[in-house]
PDB file of C-alpha atoms in Angstrom:
ATOM      1  CA  UNK E  19      23.504  25.503  39.399  1.00 54.00           C
ATOM      2  CA  UNK E  20      23.833  22.022  41.768  1.00 64.00           C
ATOM      3  CA  UNK E  21      25.640  19.397  40.734  1.00 63.00           C
ATOM      4  CA  UNK E  22      22.969  16.761  40.661  1.00 63.00           C
ATOM      5  CA  UNK E  23      20.940  19.422  38.738  1.00 65.00           C
ATOM      6  CA  UNK E  24      23.890  19.788  36.466  1.00 60.00           C
ATOM      7  CA  UNK E  25      23.936  16.082  35.640  1.00 58.00           C
ATOM      8  CA  UNK E  26      20.655  15.693  35.296  1.00 62.00           C
ATOM      9  CA  UNK E  27      20.362  18.445  32.304  1.00 60.00           C
ATOM     10  CA  UNK E  28      23.557  17.058  30.805  1.00 59.00           C
ATOM     11  CA  UNK E  29      22.317  13.581  30.593  1.00 58.00           C
ATOM     12  CA  UNK E  30      18.941  14.665  29.054  1.00 59.00           C
ATOM     13  CA  UNK E  31      21.107  16.652  26.613  1.00 55.00           C
ATOM     14  CA  UNK E  32      23.335  14.140  25.575  1.00 54.00           C
ATOM     15  CA  UNK E  33      20.166  11.773  25.242  1.00 53.00           C
ATOM     16  CA  UNK E  34      18.610  14.307  23.107  1.00 52.00           C
ATOM     17  CA  UNK E  35      21.428  14.695  20.917  1.00 51.00           C
ATOM     18  CA  UNK E  36      21.949  10.888  20.485  1.00 50.00           C
ATOM     19  CA  UNK E  37      18.366  10.324  19.237  1.00 47.00           C
ATOM     20  CA  UNK E  38      18.234  11.596  15.851  1.00 46.00           C
ATOM     21  CA  UNK E  39      21.316  10.355  15.116  1.00 43.00           C
ATOM     22  CA  UNK E  40      20.451   6.923  16.515  1.00 43.00           C
ATOM     23  CA  UNK E  41      17.351   7.303  14.626  1.00 46.00           C
ATOM     24  CA  UNK E  42      19.145   8.068  11.211  1.00 45.00           C
ATOM     25  CA  UNK E  43      21.866   5.260  11.691  1.00 48.00           C
ATOM     26  CA  UNK E  44      20.013   3.748   8.674  1.00 58.00           C
ATOM     27  CA  UNK E  45      19.281   0.946   7.747  1.00 82.00           C
ATOM     28  CA  UNK E  46      19.734   0.434   3.908  1.00 93.00           C
ATOM     29  CA  UNK E  47      16.826  -0.377   2.246  1.00 95.00           C
ATOM     30  CA  UNK E  48      17.982  -4.015   0.927  1.00 95.00           C
ATOM     31  CA  UNK E  49      15.055  -5.300  -0.988  1.00 95.00           C
ATOM     32  CA  UNK E  50      14.276  -1.853  -2.466  1.00 96.00           C
ATOM     33  CA  UNK E  51      17.996  -1.759  -3.999  1.00 96.00           C
ATOM     34  CA  UNK E  52      17.847  -5.213  -4.984  1.00 95.00           C
ATOM     35  CA  UNK E  53      14.702  -4.558  -6.870  1.00 96.00           C
ATOM     36  CA  UNK E  54      14.923  -5.288 -10.468  1.00 95.00           C
ATOM     37  CA  UNK E  55      11.538  -3.718 -11.417  1.00 97.00           C
ATOM     38  CA  UNK E  56      10.672  -0.102 -11.127  1.00 97.00           C
ATOM     39  CA  UNK E  57       7.310  -0.560 -10.000  1.00 96.00           C
ATOM     40  CA  UNK E  58       8.342  -3.233  -7.408  1.00 97.00           C
ATOM     41  CA  UNK E  59      11.067  -0.724  -6.169  1.00 97.00           C
ATOM     42  CA  UNK E  60       8.887   2.002  -5.649  1.00 97.00           C
ATOM     43  CA  UNK E  61       6.570   0.126  -3.669  1.00 97.00           C
ATOM     44  CA  UNK E  62       9.420  -1.413  -1.288  1.00 96.00           C
ATOM     45  CA  UNK E  63      10.337   2.530  -0.821  1.00 96.00           C
ATOM     46  CA  UNK E  64       6.735   2.859   0.714  1.00 95.00           C
ATOM     47  CA  UNK E  65       5.892   5.026  -2.628  1.00 96.00           C
ATOM     48  CA  UNK E  66       1.794   5.314  -2.794  1.00 93.00           C
ATOM     49  CA  UNK E  67      -0.037   6.938  -5.508  1.00 95.00           C
ATOM     50  CA  UNK E  68       2.589   8.707  -7.023  1.00 96.00           C
ATOM     51  CA  UNK E  69       1.036  11.793  -8.982  1.00 97.00           C
ATOM     52  CA  UNK E  70       2.874  13.431 -11.966  1.00 98.00           C
ATOM     53  CA  UNK E  71       4.213  17.362 -10.893  1.00 98.00           C
ATOM     54  CA  UNK E  72       5.538  20.090 -12.821  1.00 97.00           C
ATOM     55  CA  UNK E  73       6.966  21.282  -9.954  1.00 98.00           C
ATOM     56  CA  UNK E  74      10.101  19.142 -10.069  1.00 98.00           C
ATOM     57  CA  UNK E  75      12.818  19.757 -12.351  1.00 98.00           C
ATOM     58  CA  UNK E  76      15.034  17.182 -13.915  1.00 97.00           C
ATOM     59  CA  UNK E  77      17.604  17.943 -15.883  1.00 98.00           C
ATOM     60  CA  UNK E  78      19.556  14.911 -17.850  1.00 98.00           C
ATOM     61  CA  UNK E  79      21.004  14.696 -21.388  1.00 97.00           C
ATOM     62  CA  UNK E  80      18.592  13.793 -24.202  1.00 97.00           C
ATOM     63  CA  UNK E  81      21.708  11.487 -25.149  1.00 96.00           C
ATOM     64  CA  UNK E  82      24.332   9.878 -23.174  1.00 96.00           C
ATOM     65  CA  UNK E  83      27.531   9.210 -25.081  1.00 93.00           C
ATOM     66  CA  UNK E  84      28.775   7.071 -21.862  1.00 94.00           C
ATOM     67  CA  UNK E  85      26.088   5.404 -19.758  1.00 95.00           C
ATOM     68  CA  UNK E  86      29.044   4.631 -17.075  1.00 95.00           C
ATOM     69  CA  UNK E  87      28.443   8.529 -16.159  1.00 96.00           C
ATOM     70  CA  UNK E  88      25.326  10.275 -16.694  1.00 97.00           C
ATOM     71  CA  UNK E  89      24.682  13.448 -14.657  1.00 98.00           C
ATOM     72  CA  UNK E  90      21.326  14.092 -13.483  1.00 98.00           C
ATOM     73  CA  UNK E  91      19.972  16.918 -11.557  1.00 98.00           C
ATOM     74  CA  UNK E  92      16.439  17.056  -9.738  1.00 98.00           C
ATOM     75  CA  UNK E  93      15.042  19.894  -8.221  1.00 98.00           C
ATOM     76  CA  UNK E  94      11.673  19.921  -6.085  1.00 98.00           C
ATOM     77  CA  UNK E  95       9.625  22.976  -6.142  1.00 98.00           C
ATOM     78  CA  UNK E  96       6.780  21.301  -4.082  1.00 97.00           C
ATOM     79  CA  UNK E  97       6.621  22.575  -0.560  1.00 95.00           C
ATOM     80  CA  UNK E  98       7.897  20.561   2.180  1.00 96.00           C
ATOM     81  CA  UNK E  99       9.835  18.273   0.393  1.00 97.00           C
ATOM     82  CA  UNK E 100      11.032  15.407   2.370  1.00 97.00           C
ATOM     83  CA  UNK E 101      12.777  13.099  -0.028  1.00 97.00           C
ATOM     84  CA  UNK E 102      14.168  12.519  -3.591  1.00 98.00           C
ATOM     85  CA  UNK E 103      14.395   9.127  -5.114  1.00 98.00           C
ATOM     86  CA  UNK E 104      16.043   8.692  -8.060  1.00 98.00           C
ATOM     87  CA  UNK E 105      15.241   5.341 -10.262  1.00 98.00           C
ATOM     88  CA  UNK E 106      16.225   4.013 -13.881  1.00 98.00           C
ATOM     89  CA  UNK E 107      13.726   1.480 -15.086  1.00 97.00           C
ATOM     90  CA  UNK E 108      15.710  -0.677 -17.559  1.00 96.00           C
ATOM     91  CA  UNK E 109      19.006  -0.848 -15.483  1.00 96.00           C
ATOM     92  CA  UNK E 110      19.559  -4.405 -13.833  1.00 96.00           C
ATOM     93  CA  UNK E 111      18.369  -2.871 -10.180  1.00 96.00           C
ATOM     94  CA  UNK E 112      15.962   0.166 -10.818  1.00 97.00           C
ATOM     95  CA  UNK E 113      16.485   2.187  -7.698  1.00 98.00           C
ATOM     96  CA  UNK E 114      19.774   4.501  -8.009  1.00 98.00           C
ATOM     97  CA  UNK E 115      19.459   6.429  -4.717  1.00 98.00           C
ATOM     98  CA  UNK E 116      17.172   7.975  -2.480  1.00 98.00           C
ATOM     99  CA  UNK E 117      18.110  11.354  -0.676  1.00 98.00           C
ATOM    100  CA  UNK E 118      16.439  12.316   3.096  1.00 97.00           C
ATOM    101  CA  UNK E 119      16.503  15.373   3.722  1.00 96.00           C
ATOM    102  CA  UNK E 120      16.215  16.198   7.469  1.00 93.00           C
ATOM    103  CA  UNK E 121      16.758  20.208   7.758  1.00 89.00           C
ATOM    104  CA  UNK E 122      17.907  23.080   6.122  1.00 92.00           C
ATOM    105  CA  UNK E 123      18.761  21.527   2.669  1.00 96.00           C
ATOM    106  CA  UNK E 124      17.454  22.780  -0.703  1.00 97.00           C
ATOM    107  CA  UNK E 125      15.530  19.795  -2.092  1.00 97.00           C
ATOM    108  CA  UNK E 126      18.303  19.842  -5.158  1.00 98.00           C
ATOM    109  CA  UNK E 127      20.777  17.349  -5.784  1.00 98.00           C
ATOM    110  CA  UNK E 128      22.993  16.617  -8.660  1.00 98.00           C
ATOM    111  CA  UNK E 129      24.858  13.198  -9.030  1.00 98.00           C
ATOM    112  CA  UNK E 130      26.120  10.754 -11.867  1.00 98.00           C
ATOM    113  CA  UNK E 131      24.418   7.529 -12.350  1.00 98.00           C
ATOM    114  CA  UNK E 132      25.078   4.389 -14.147  1.00 97.00           C
ATOM    115  CA  UNK E 133      22.449   3.159 -17.501  1.00 96.00           C
ATOM    116  CA  UNK E 134      22.776   0.221 -18.948  1.00 95.00           C
ATOM    117  CA  UNK E 135      20.537   1.399 -21.751  1.00 95.00           C
ATOM    118  CA  UNK E 136      18.102   3.869 -23.099  1.00 96.00           C
ATOM    119  CA  UNK E 137      15.547   4.112 -20.459  1.00 97.00           C
ATOM    120  CA  UNK E 138      13.435   6.778 -18.560  1.00 98.00           C
ATOM    121  CA  UNK E 139      14.999   8.052 -15.421  1.00 98.00           C
ATOM    122  CA  UNK E 140      12.009   8.843 -12.697  1.00 98.00           C
ATOM    123  CA  UNK E 141      12.744  11.110  -9.912  1.00 98.00           C
ATOM    124  CA  UNK E 142      10.042  10.532  -6.943  1.00 98.00           C
ATOM    125  CA  UNK E 143       9.247  13.015  -4.552  1.00 98.00           C
ATOM    126  CA  UNK E 144       7.894  12.915  -1.115  1.00 97.00           C
ATOM    127  CA  UNK E 145       6.592  16.340  -0.001  1.00 97.00           C
ATOM    128  CA  UNK E 146       3.904  16.560   2.813  1.00 94.00           C
ATOM    129  CA  UNK E 147       3.211  12.771   2.896  1.00 92.00           C
ATOM    130  CA  UNK E 148       2.373  12.652  -0.517  1.00 97.00           C
ATOM    131  CA  UNK E 149       3.997  11.280  -3.532  1.00 98.00           C
ATOM    132  CA  UNK E 150       4.762  12.912  -7.325  1.00 98.00           C
ATOM    133  CA  UNK E 151       7.228  12.101  -9.860  1.00 98.00           C
ATOM    134  CA  UNK E 152       8.650  13.138 -12.927  1.00 98.00           C
ATOM    135  CA  UNK E 153      10.392  11.176 -15.515  1.00 97.00           C
ATOM    136  CA  UNK E 154      12.490  12.123 -18.574  1.00 98.00           C
ATOM    137  CA  UNK E 155      14.050   9.779 -21.398  1.00 98.00           C
ATOM    138  CA  UNK E 156      17.635   9.425 -21.776  1.00 97.00           C
ATOM    139  CA  UNK E 157      19.024   7.666 -25.063  1.00 97.00           C
ATOM    140  CA  UNK E 158      22.125   5.812 -24.255  1.00 96.00           C
ATOM    141  CA  UNK E 159      25.099   5.493 -26.499  1.00 92.00           C
ATOM    142  CA  UNK E 160      26.987   2.746 -24.843  1.00 80.00           C
ATOM    143  CA  UNK E 161      26.079   1.361 -21.838  1.00 71.00           C
ATOM    144  CA  UNK E 162      27.776   1.573 -18.678  1.00 63.00           C
ATOM    145  CA  UNK E 163      26.727  -1.548 -16.593  1.00 59.00           C
ATOM    146  CA  UNK E 164      29.341  -3.990 -17.466  1.00 51.00           C
TER     147      UNK E 164
ATOM    148  CA  UNK F  30      40.816   9.539   5.992  1.00 45.00           C
ATOM    149  CA  UNK F  31      39.959  13.002   4.457  1.00 45.00           C
ATOM    150  CA  UNK F  32      42.415  12.300   1.307  1.00 61.00           C
ATOM    151  CA  UNK F  33      39.317  10.252  -0.404  1.00 83.00           C
ATOM    152  CA  UNK F  34      36.865  12.892  -0.364  1.00 95.00           C
ATOM    153  CA  UNK F  35      37.152  16.292  -2.155  1.00 96.00           C
ATOM    154  CA  UNK F  36      34.603  19.222  -0.879  1.00 97.00           C
ATOM    155  CA  UNK F  37      33.989  22.427  -1.821  1.00 97.00           C
ATOM    156  CA  UNK F  38      31.426  25.008   0.136  1.00 98.00           C
ATOM    157  CA  UNK F  39      30.617  28.246  -1.176  1.00 97.00           C
ATOM    158  CA  UNK F  40      28.012  30.896  -0.109  1.00 97.00           C
ATOM    159  CA  UNK F  41      26.450  32.579  -2.827  1.00 95.00           C
ATOM    160  CA  UNK F  42      23.095  34.923  -2.711  1.00 93.00           C
ATOM    161  CA  UNK F  43      22.080  32.882   0.514  1.00 94.00           C
ATOM    162  CA  UNK F  44      22.403  29.474  -0.485  1.00 97.00           C
ATOM    163  CA  UNK F  45      25.478  27.471   0.007  1.00 98.00           C
ATOM    164  CA  UNK F  46      26.809  24.966  -2.713  1.00 98.00           C
ATOM    165  CA  UNK F  47      28.205  22.135  -1.765  1.00 98.00           C
ATOM    166  CA  UNK F  48      30.481  20.112  -4.401  1.00 98.00           C
ATOM    167  CA  UNK F  49      31.839  16.593  -3.380  1.00 98.00           C
ATOM    168  CA  UNK F  50      33.742  14.187  -5.130  1.00 98.00           C
ATOM    169  CA  UNK F  51      34.644  10.716  -3.586  1.00 97.00           C
ATOM    170  CA  UNK F  52      37.119   8.111  -4.259  1.00 96.00           C
ATOM    171  CA  UNK F  53      35.257   4.829  -4.459  1.00 97.00           C
ATOM    172  CA  UNK F  54      35.228   1.797  -6.978  1.00 96.00           C
ATOM    173  CA  UNK F  55      31.593   1.746  -7.057  1.00 97.00           C
ATOM    174  CA  UNK F  56      31.649  -2.116  -8.142  1.00 96.00           C
ATOM    175  CA  UNK F  57      28.049  -3.519  -9.099  1.00 95.00           C
ATOM    176  CA  UNK F  58      28.947  -6.957  -8.903  1.00 95.00           C
ATOM    177  CA  UNK F  59      28.012  -7.788 -12.095  1.00 92.00           C
ATOM    178  CA  UNK F  60      31.151  -6.968 -13.697  1.00 92.00           C
ATOM    179  CA  UNK F  61      33.855  -9.919 -14.939  1.00 91.00           C
ATOM    180  CA  UNK F  62      37.786  -9.187 -14.783  1.00 90.00           C
ATOM    181  CA  UNK F  63      39.864 -10.072 -17.522  1.00 91.00           C
ATOM    182  CA  UNK F  64      40.221 -13.686 -16.197  1.00 92.00           C
ATOM    183  CA  UNK F  65      36.551 -14.257 -16.351  1.00 92.00           C
ATOM    184  CA  UNK F  66      36.024 -13.994 -12.216  1.00 94.00           C
ATOM    185  CA  UNK F  67      33.406 -11.876 -11.318  1.00 94.00           C
ATOM    186  CA  UNK F  68      34.657  -8.628  -9.374  1.00 95.00           C
ATOM    187  CA  UNK F  69      32.331  -8.755  -6.187  1.00 95.00           C
ATOM    188  CA  UNK F  70      30.189  -5.634  -5.425  1.00 96.00           C
ATOM    189  CA  UNK F  71      31.867  -2.668  -3.612  1.00 97.00           C
ATOM    190  CA  UNK F  72      29.836   0.193  -3.217  1.00 97.00           C
ATOM    191  CA  UNK F  73      28.765   3.188  -0.978  1.00 97.00           C
ATOM    192  CA  UNK F  74      25.489   2.402   0.555  1.00 97.00           C
ATOM    193  CA  UNK F  75      25.105   5.607   3.054  1.00 97.00           C
ATOM    194  CA  UNK F  76      25.946   9.042   2.960  1.00 97.00           C
ATOM    195  CA  UNK F  77      25.605  11.304   5.923  1.00 97.00           C
ATOM    196  CA  UNK F  78      25.967  15.132   5.681  1.00 97.00           C
ATOM    197  CA  UNK F  79      26.400  17.155   9.170  1.00 97.00           C
ATOM    198  CA  UNK F  80      26.316  20.890   9.246  1.00 97.00           C
ATOM    199  CA  UNK F  81      27.908  21.943  12.508  1.00 96.00           C
ATOM    200  CA  UNK F  82      27.698  18.271  13.707  1.00 95.00           C
ATOM    201  CA  UNK F  83      23.755  18.267  13.092  1.00 96.00           C
ATOM    202  CA  UNK F  84      22.817  15.677  10.396  1.00 96.00           C
ATOM    203  CA  UNK F  85      20.776  17.533   7.631  1.00 97.00           C
ATOM    204  CA  UNK F  86      20.534  14.975   4.400  1.00 97.00           C
ATOM    205  CA  UNK F  87      21.035  11.129   4.491  1.00 96.00           C
ATOM    206  CA  UNK F  88      21.234   9.256   1.372  1.00 97.00           C
ATOM    207  CA  UNK F  89      20.777   5.406   0.515  1.00 97.00           C
ATOM    208  CA  UNK F  90      22.828   4.819  -2.671  1.00 98.00           C
ATOM    209  CA  UNK F  91      22.601   1.700  -4.695  1.00 97.00           C
ATOM    210  CA  UNK F  92      25.107  -0.047  -7.151  1.00 97.00           C
ATOM    211  CA  UNK F  93      23.788   2.541  -9.862  1.00 97.00           C
ATOM    212  CA  UNK F  94      26.048   5.904  -8.682  1.00 98.00           C
ATOM    213  CA  UNK F  95      28.902   6.412 -10.966  1.00 97.00           C
ATOM    214  CA  UNK F  96      32.361   5.493 -10.080  1.00 97.00           C
ATOM    215  CA  UNK F  97      33.984   7.861  -8.089  1.00 97.00           C
ATOM    216  CA  UNK F  98      30.743   9.382  -6.955  1.00 98.00           C
ATOM    217  CA  UNK F  99      30.095  12.934  -7.600  1.00 98.00           C
ATOM    218  CA  UNK F 100      27.270  14.937  -5.292  1.00 98.00           C
ATOM    219  CA  UNK F 101      26.388  18.592  -5.318  1.00 98.00           C
ATOM    220  CA  UNK F 102      23.422  19.596  -2.732  1.00 98.00           C
ATOM    221  CA  UNK F 103      22.864  22.980  -1.401  1.00 98.00           C
ATOM    222  CA  UNK F 104      22.163  24.293   2.356  1.00 97.00           C
ATOM    223  CA  UNK F 105      19.820  27.241   3.189  1.00 95.00           C
ATOM    224  CA  UNK F 106      20.963  27.934   6.621  1.00 89.00           C
ATOM    225  CA  UNK F 107      24.657  27.549   6.127  1.00 95.00           C
ATOM    226  CA  UNK F 108      26.894  30.610   7.265  1.00 96.00           C
ATOM    227  CA  UNK F 109      30.481  31.784   6.479  1.00 96.00           C
ATOM    228  CA  UNK F 110      32.759  29.495   8.636  1.00 97.00           C
ATOM    229  CA  UNK F 111      30.262  26.650   9.199  1.00 97.00           C
ATOM    230  CA  UNK F 112      31.556  23.265   9.257  1.00 98.00           C
ATOM    231  CA  UNK F 113      29.926  20.828   6.413  1.00 98.00           C
ATOM    232  CA  UNK F 114      31.064  17.339   6.863  1.00 97.00           C
ATOM    233  CA  UNK F 115      30.154  14.509   5.093  1.00 98.00           C
ATOM    234  CA  UNK F 116      30.268  10.448   5.962  1.00 97.00           C
ATOM    235  CA  UNK F 117      30.082   7.659   3.734  1.00 97.00           C
ATOM    236  CA  UNK F 118      29.992   4.063   4.533  1.00 96.00           C
ATOM    237  CA  UNK F 119      30.259   1.006   2.038  1.00 96.00           C
ATOM    238  CA  UNK F 120      28.778  -2.519   1.819  1.00 95.00           C
ATOM    239  CA  UNK F 121      31.869  -3.806   3.244  1.00 95.00           C
ATOM    240  CA  UNK F 122      31.696  -1.529   6.124  1.00 94.00           C
ATOM    241  CA  UNK F 123      34.340   0.611   4.942  1.00 95.00           C
ATOM    242  CA  UNK F 124      33.779   4.251   5.965  1.00 95.00           C
ATOM    243  CA  UNK F 125      35.223   7.577   4.816  1.00 96.00           C
ATOM    244  CA  UNK F 126      34.919  11.245   5.566  1.00 96.00           C
ATOM    245  CA  UNK F 127      35.419  14.814   4.347  1.00 97.00           C
ATOM    246  CA  UNK F 128      34.841  17.898   6.243  1.00 96.00           C
ATOM    247  CA  UNK F 129      35.079  21.565   4.420  1.00 97.00           C
ATOM    248  CA  UNK F 130      34.427  25.376   6.319  1.00 97.00           C
ATOM    249  CA  UNK F 131      31.726  27.404   4.062  1.00 97.00           C
ATOM    250  CA  UNK F 132      33.518  30.438   2.184  1.00 93.00           C
TER     251      UNK F 132
END
């Protein structure tokens, strides 16, 4: 391979490799995370017309002794799941986390969240460009937001 | 920086389970100290996961993730020996990262 050709290809490769990282060097969604209202936070996430789905499996305790640490698992069985968002309606700020799947990740996450008081925990899934949700009530014995 | 993340990745039945524990105070900015001062917000905002240097997952977190965040996720295409890296960045721009090989 000639030197010039090699350089062109290398340059093109580097540009291509850098592209997704640039595109992903996200941008924390400040307004969505600062919103105190569930509906508003969902709207700011771009969630439109979410439909209830039994293909979302959410595992969370019925009763949480300590709201500072509530383990939640969200698994989506919806084809082409692109993202999972977790929201707690009665927290000072509703949006807890948003996970975006790029490739090769099973849409199944477990994390531990804070809950200020008894509330529904809502999981919103984007799959094939559409939005689906599932929710579960978690009773909180001792608040964890301080 | 690796000391502030503990990671484990195990291949089981074709799926790699990755468990991560990060050290971070995750302050909401609403808590008061014993002296009545508000403790400033200090929390992880962005989490990026790489499989062999390719981004596979990106997360945005708010103040509602518990102190010393715990995360489990599953990779469908990882093989034994593959390298999984996780990077976080908090609201002060502080970064942390951890790496683990699939076993």
